[in-house]
GROMACS .gro file of C-alpha atoms in nm:
model
  263
    1UNK     CA    1  -6.193  -6.753   8.892
    2UNK     CA    2  -6.393  -6.495   9.086
    3UNK     CA    3  -6.216  -6.342   9.383
    4UNK     CA    4  -6.337  -6.439   9.732
    5UNK     CA    5  -6.581  -6.164   9.825
    6UNK     CA    6  -6.705  -5.998  10.143
    7UNK     CA    7  -7.047  -6.068  10.299
    8UNK     CA    8  -7.192  -5.735  10.177
    9UNK     CA    9  -7.074  -5.801   9.822
   10UNK     CA   10  -7.209  -6.156   9.839
   11UNK     CA   11  -7.547  -6.018   9.951
   12UNK     CA   12  -7.557  -5.769   9.664
   13UNK     CA   13  -7.471  -6.036   9.407
   14UNK     CA   14  -7.725  -6.279   9.554
   15UNK     CA   15  -7.988  -6.006   9.537
   16UNK     CA   16  -7.908  -5.935   9.173
   17UNK     CA   17  -7.921  -6.303   9.078
   18UNK     CA   18  -8.256  -6.344   9.254
   19UNK     CA   19  -8.394  -6.037   9.078
   20UNK     CA   20  -8.280  -6.168   8.739
   21UNK     CA   21  -8.438  -6.507   8.808
   22UNK     CA   22  -8.771  -6.338   8.889
   23UNK     CA   23  -8.747  -6.128   8.575
   24UNK     CA   24  -8.684  -6.432   8.357
   25UNK     CA   25  -8.964  -6.629   8.523
   26UNK     CA   26  -9.209  -6.346   8.454
   27UNK     CA   27  -9.130  -6.349   8.083
   28UNK     CA   28  -9.044  -5.980   8.094
   29UNK     CA   29  -8.713  -6.034   7.914
   30UNK     CA   30  -8.873  -6.162   7.593
   31UNK     CA   31  -8.891  -5.813   7.446
   32UNK     CA   32  -8.530  -5.722   7.524
   33UNK     CA   33  -8.383  -5.792   7.178
   34UNK     CA   34  -8.634  -5.558   7.014
   35UNK     CA   35  -8.572  -5.295   7.283
   36UNK     CA   36  -8.199  -5.313   7.215
   37UNK     CA   37  -8.260  -5.257   6.845
   38UNK     CA   38  -8.475  -4.953   6.924
   39UNK     CA   39  -8.226  -4.805   7.173
   40UNK     CA   40  -8.064  -4.465   7.114
   41UNK     CA   41  -7.732  -4.465   6.923
   42UNK     CA   42  -7.426  -4.538   7.137
   43UNK     CA   43  -7.220  -4.235   7.241
   44UNK     CA   44  -6.841  -4.262   7.237
   45UNK     CA   45  -6.752  -4.324   7.603
   46UNK     CA   46  -6.383  -4.392   7.544
   47UNK     CA   47  -6.353  -4.093   7.314
   48UNK     CA   48  -6.509  -3.866   7.576
   49UNK     CA   49  -6.241  -3.970   7.825
   50UNK     CA   50  -5.950  -3.948   7.579
   51UNK     CA   51  -5.840  -3.592   7.646
   52UNK     CA   52  -5.506  -3.436   7.750
   53UNK     CA   53  -5.622  -3.372   8.107
   54UNK     CA   54  -5.780  -3.621   8.348
   55UNK     CA   55  -6.149  -3.659   8.259
   56UNK     CA   56  -6.424  -3.666   8.523
   57UNK     CA   57  -6.693  -3.934   8.533
   58UNK     CA   58  -6.947  -3.796   8.781
   59UNK     CA   59  -7.175  -4.044   8.956
   60UNK     CA   60  -7.546  -4.038   9.036
   61UNK     CA   61  -7.647  -4.255   9.331
   62UNK     CA   62  -7.888  -4.217   9.619
   63UNK     CA   63  -7.708  -4.427   9.878
   64UNK     CA   64  -7.440  -4.691   9.926
   65UNK     CA   65  -7.346  -4.955  10.186
   66UNK     CA   66  -7.028  -4.762  10.270
   67UNK     CA   67  -7.165  -4.408  10.261
   68UNK     CA   68  -7.526  -4.450  10.373
   69UNK     CA   69  -7.789  -4.207  10.244
   70UNK     CA   70  -7.623  -3.952  10.015
   71UNK     CA   71  -7.923  -3.775   9.860
   72UNK     CA   72  -8.252  -3.757  10.050
   73UNK     CA   73  -8.439  -3.595   9.760
   74UNK     CA   74  -8.262  -3.791   9.488
   75UNK     CA   75  -8.294  -3.639   9.141
   76UNK     CA   76  -8.056  -3.819   8.903
   77UNK     CA   77  -8.161  -3.610   8.603
   78UNK     CA   78  -8.102  -3.285   8.789
   79UNK     CA   79  -7.766  -3.410   8.912
   80UNK     CA   80  -7.658  -3.525   8.568
   81UNK     CA   81  -7.748  -3.192   8.412
   82UNK     CA   82  -7.544  -3.005   8.672
   83UNK     CA   83  -7.253  -3.245   8.630
   84UNK     CA   84  -7.254  -3.200   8.252
   85UNK     CA   85  -7.289  -2.821   8.274
   86UNK     CA   86  -6.986  -2.795   8.503
   87UNK     CA   87  -6.736  -3.003   8.311
   88UNK     CA   88  -6.800  -3.375   8.360
   89UNK     CA   89  -6.697  -3.580   8.055
   90UNK     CA   90  -6.934  -3.869   8.129
   91UNK     CA   91  -7.198  -3.969   8.383
   92UNK     CA   92  -7.216  -4.289   8.589
   93UNK     CA   93  -7.563  -4.397   8.702
   94UNK     CA   94  -7.617  -4.659   8.972
   95UNK     CA   95  -7.892  -4.897   8.863
   96UNK     CA   96  -7.879  -5.147   9.154
   97UNK     CA   97  -8.204  -5.096   9.352
   98UNK     CA   98  -8.179  -5.264   9.691
   99UNK     CA   99  -7.846  -5.135   9.820
  100UNK     CA  100  -7.794  -4.819   9.610
  101UNK     CA  101  -8.148  -4.699   9.536
  102UNK     CA  102  -8.092  -4.712   9.162
  103UNK     CA  103  -8.290  -4.829   8.859
  104UNK     CA  104  -8.266  -4.860   8.483
  105UNK     CA  105  -8.538  -4.594   8.466
  106UNK     CA  106  -8.290  -4.350   8.622
  107UNK     CA  107  -8.035  -4.428   8.352
  108UNK     CA  108  -8.289  -4.394   8.073
  109UNK     CA  109  -8.402  -4.054   8.202
  110UNK     CA  110  -8.045  -3.932   8.246
  111UNK     CA  111  -7.944  -4.042   7.897
  112UNK     CA  112  -8.240  -3.855   7.748
  113UNK     CA  113  -8.158  -3.537   7.941
  114UNK     CA  114  -7.789  -3.492   7.852
  115UNK     CA  115  -7.559  -3.532   7.554
  116UNK     CA  116  -7.247  -3.686   7.711
  117UNK     CA  117  -7.197  -4.064   7.750
  118UNK     CA  118  -7.358  -4.259   8.033
  119UNK     CA  119  -7.206  -4.555   8.219
  120UNK     CA  120  -7.434  -4.820   8.372
  121UNK     CA  121  -7.293  -4.890   8.719
  122UNK     CA  122  -7.427  -5.217   8.855
  123UNK     CA  123  -7.328  -5.564   8.969
  124UNK     CA  124  -7.360  -5.734   8.633
  125UNK     CA  125  -7.362  -6.114   8.637
  126UNK     CA  126  -7.599  -6.205   8.352
  127UNK     CA  127  -7.643  -6.120   7.982
  128UNK     CA  128  -7.994  -5.994   8.059
  129UNK     CA  129  -7.840  -5.703   8.251
  130UNK     CA  130  -7.611  -5.614   7.961
  131UNK     CA  131  -7.901  -5.610   7.717
  132UNK     CA  132  -8.119  -5.422   7.964
  133UNK     CA  133  -7.855  -5.152   8.004
  134UNK     CA  134  -7.824  -5.102   7.627
  135UNK     CA  135  -8.202  -5.103   7.585
  136UNK     CA  136  -8.234  -4.793   7.807
  137UNK     CA  137  -7.943  -4.610   7.645
  138UNK     CA  138  -7.626  -4.710   7.832
  139UNK     CA  139  -7.313  -4.622   7.636
  140UNK     CA  140  -7.087  -4.824   7.866
  141UNK     CA  141  -7.115  -5.085   8.140
  142UNK     CA  142  -6.904  -5.184   8.440
  143UNK     CA  143  -6.789  -5.543   8.490
  144UNK     CA  144  -6.647  -5.622   8.835
  145UNK     CA  145  -6.375  -5.885   8.811
  146UNK     CA  146  -6.418  -5.987   9.176
  147UNK     CA  147  -6.769  -6.124   9.121
  148UNK     CA  148  -6.718  -6.298   8.786
  149UNK     CA  149  -6.553  -6.619   8.674
  150UNK     CA  150  -6.319  -6.588   8.375
  151UNK     CA  151  -6.577  -6.734   8.138
  152UNK     CA  152  -6.847  -6.497   8.263
  153UNK     CA  153  -6.617  -6.199   8.230
  154UNK     CA  154  -6.525  -6.295   7.874
  155UNK     CA  155  -6.881  -6.363   7.759
  156UNK     CA  156  -7.032  -6.050   7.916
  157UNK     CA  157  -6.747  -5.839   7.775
  158UNK     CA  158  -6.802  -5.989   7.430
  159UNK     CA  159  -7.178  -5.928   7.442
  160UNK     CA  160  -7.139  -5.564   7.543
  161UNK     CA  161  -6.881  -5.514   7.269
  162UNK     CA  162  -7.116  -5.664   7.010
  163UNK     CA  163  -7.378  -5.414   7.126
  164UNK     CA  164  -7.116  -5.139   7.067
  165UNK     CA  165  -7.094  -5.039   7.433
  166UNK     CA  166  -6.764  -4.960   7.602
  167UNK     CA  167  -6.673  -5.190   7.891
  168UNK     CA  168  -6.495  -5.078   8.209
  169UNK     CA  169  -6.339  -5.384   8.372
  170UNK     CA  170  -6.290  -5.310   8.742
  171UNK     CA  171  -6.000  -5.453   8.942
  172UNK     CA  172  -5.851  -5.406   9.288
  173UNK     CA  173  -5.551  -5.642   9.292
  174UNK     CA  174  -5.267  -5.765   9.074
  175UNK     CA  175  -5.444  -6.098   9.021
  176UNK     CA  176  -5.765  -5.926   8.911
  177UNK     CA  177  -5.567  -5.698   8.680
  178UNK     CA  178  -5.408  -5.997   8.509
  179UNK     CA  179  -5.754  -6.148   8.458
  180UNK     CA  180  -5.880  -5.821   8.308
  181UNK     CA  181  -5.584  -5.804   8.071
  182UNK     CA  182  -5.644  -6.169   7.984
  183UNK     CA  183  -5.997  -6.071   7.882
  184UNK     CA  184  -5.843  -5.806   7.653
  185UNK     CA  185  -6.004  -5.521   7.846
  186UNK     CA  186  -5.942  -5.190   7.671
  187UNK     CA  187  -6.063  -4.983   7.968
  188UNK     CA  188  -5.939  -5.072   8.317
  189UNK     CA  189  -6.104  -4.933   8.631
  190UNK     CA  190  -5.872  -4.932   8.932
  191UNK     CA  191  -6.100  -4.942   9.236
  192UNK     CA  192  -5.929  -4.784   9.536
  193UNK     CA  193  -6.202  -4.931   9.756
  194UNK     CA  194  -6.135  -5.278   9.895
  195UNK     CA  195  -6.470  -5.452   9.855
  196UNK     CA  196  -6.389  -5.689  10.142
  197UNK     CA  197  -6.343  -5.405  10.395
  198UNK     CA  198  -6.507  -5.109  10.213
  199UNK     CA  199  -6.197  -4.899  10.298
  200UNK     CA  200  -6.036  -4.677  10.034
  201UNK     CA  201  -5.669  -4.619   9.959
  202UNK     CA  202  -5.544  -4.439   9.648
  203UNK     CA  203  -5.219  -4.634   9.682
  204UNK     CA  204  -5.409  -4.907   9.495
  205UNK     CA  205  -5.393  -4.697   9.179
  206UNK     CA  206  -5.027  -4.611   9.239
  207UNK     CA  207  -4.947  -4.981   9.278
  208UNK     CA  208  -5.141  -5.113   8.980
  209UNK     CA  209  -5.107  -4.837   8.720
  210UNK     CA  210  -4.747  -4.925   8.620
  211UNK     CA  211  -4.858  -5.283   8.547
  212UNK     CA  212  -5.104  -5.178   8.277
  213UNK     CA  213  -4.967  -5.191   7.921
  214UNK     CA  214  -4.977  -4.890   7.691
  215UNK     CA  215  -5.290  -4.846   7.486
  216UNK     CA  216  -5.537  -4.915   7.769
  217UNK     CA  217  -5.751  -4.636   7.909
  218UNK     CA  218  -5.717  -4.620   8.288
  219UNK     CA  219  -5.982  -4.496   8.532
  220UNK     CA  220  -5.920  -4.446   8.904
  221UNK     CA  221  -6.230  -4.503   9.119
  222UNK     CA  222  -6.317  -4.411   9.481
  223UNK     CA  223  -6.142  -4.202   9.745
  224UNK     CA  224  -6.096  -3.897   9.522
  225UNK     CA  225  -6.192  -3.580   9.706
  226UNK     CA  226  -5.989  -3.281   9.586
  227UNK     CA  227  -5.804  -3.127   9.292
  228UNK     CA  228  -5.474  -3.234   9.451
  229UNK     CA  229  -5.589  -3.597   9.426
  230UNK     CA  230  -5.657  -3.551   9.054
  231UNK     CA  231  -5.313  -3.397   8.999
  232UNK     CA  232  -5.149  -3.688   9.181
  233UNK     CA  233  -5.337  -3.937   8.963
  234UNK     CA  234  -5.247  -3.743   8.649
  235UNK     CA  235  -4.878  -3.782   8.736
  236UNK     CA  236  -4.938  -4.157   8.760
  237UNK     CA  237  -5.076  -4.166   8.406
  238UNK     CA  238  -5.445  -4.203   8.488
  239UNK     CA  239  -5.683  -4.096   8.209
  240UNK     CA  240  -6.004  -4.046   8.406
  241UNK     CA  241  -6.152  -4.055   8.755
  242UNK     CA  242  -6.491  -4.179   8.872
  243UNK     CA  243  -6.623  -3.971   9.162
  244UNK     CA  244  -6.949  -4.001   9.351
  245UNK     CA  245  -6.961  -3.943   9.725
  246UNK     CA  246  -6.737  -3.635   9.743
  247UNK     CA  247  -6.959  -3.466   9.484
  248UNK     CA  248  -7.286  -3.575   9.644
  249UNK     CA  249  -7.174  -3.456   9.989
  250UNK     CA  250  -7.034  -3.123   9.867
  251UNK     CA  251  -7.180  -2.804  10.014
  252UNK     CA  252  -7.154  -2.646   9.667
  253UNK     CA  253  -7.195  -2.924   9.412
  254UNK     CA  254  -7.143  -2.707   9.102
  255UNK     CA  255  -6.820  -2.564   9.238
  256UNK     CA  256  -6.696  -2.911   9.337
  257UNK     CA  257  -6.761  -3.049   8.988
  258UNK     CA  258  -6.568  -2.757   8.836
  259UNK     CA  259  -6.282  -2.818   9.079
  260UNK     CA  260  -6.252  -3.186   8.996
  261UNK     CA  261  -6.308  -3.144   8.622
  262UNK     CA  262  -6.042  -2.872   8.602
  263UNK     CA  263  -6.274  -2.601   8.477
   0.00000   0.00000   0.00000
């Protein structure tokens, strides 16, 4: 079953469900199957992260409930190009509009501008979102265990897999990790941010990483600010990190990307 969530997370999920309902009522989803067929070929997200060193997934987002406004003149394409040029292995694009200032248009533009894989970062609760992400070029999607029932997690995971996208299943606790493993998740995202308090603690990754069986690709998310953090996570056996705010707040973004990517 879905984990009990915090008011802010509940508000985000309610907003997404309402938006999906409006979309369905308008009839705008009728063309999705054809759009999926016409979408660009899927890039190998897992392969891009399967390297000897810890890979960097660099995130494009304008704002967040925890960090506030991060980019006043938000240019996701410009950011993605700089990320890719300075060593990022993949790009994460926020597509949630109300709380993060994102859109599927951002993802589509980013995918067209770069050659590395793109992750759709959203609060996905409906198959329409999975199909919409693929239609604009997403190579991978994020599924958040805390907001999904077991049946929803399984069906959304299966749909994305049929569409040849990679699926990052995000967890924050032992119980959520067991649910992710039960869904046969091949890529596990360990979120160091507690979504009930919005506080971050990298000890979450240290606690959960040993419980993940061999053969899974492991991503550590949130609270990663410096090269020393990456080296600590590498010792724990983490394959990749997802970083947003520390890049977006950096005085020298290009240098920060090189630092975290190990260039």
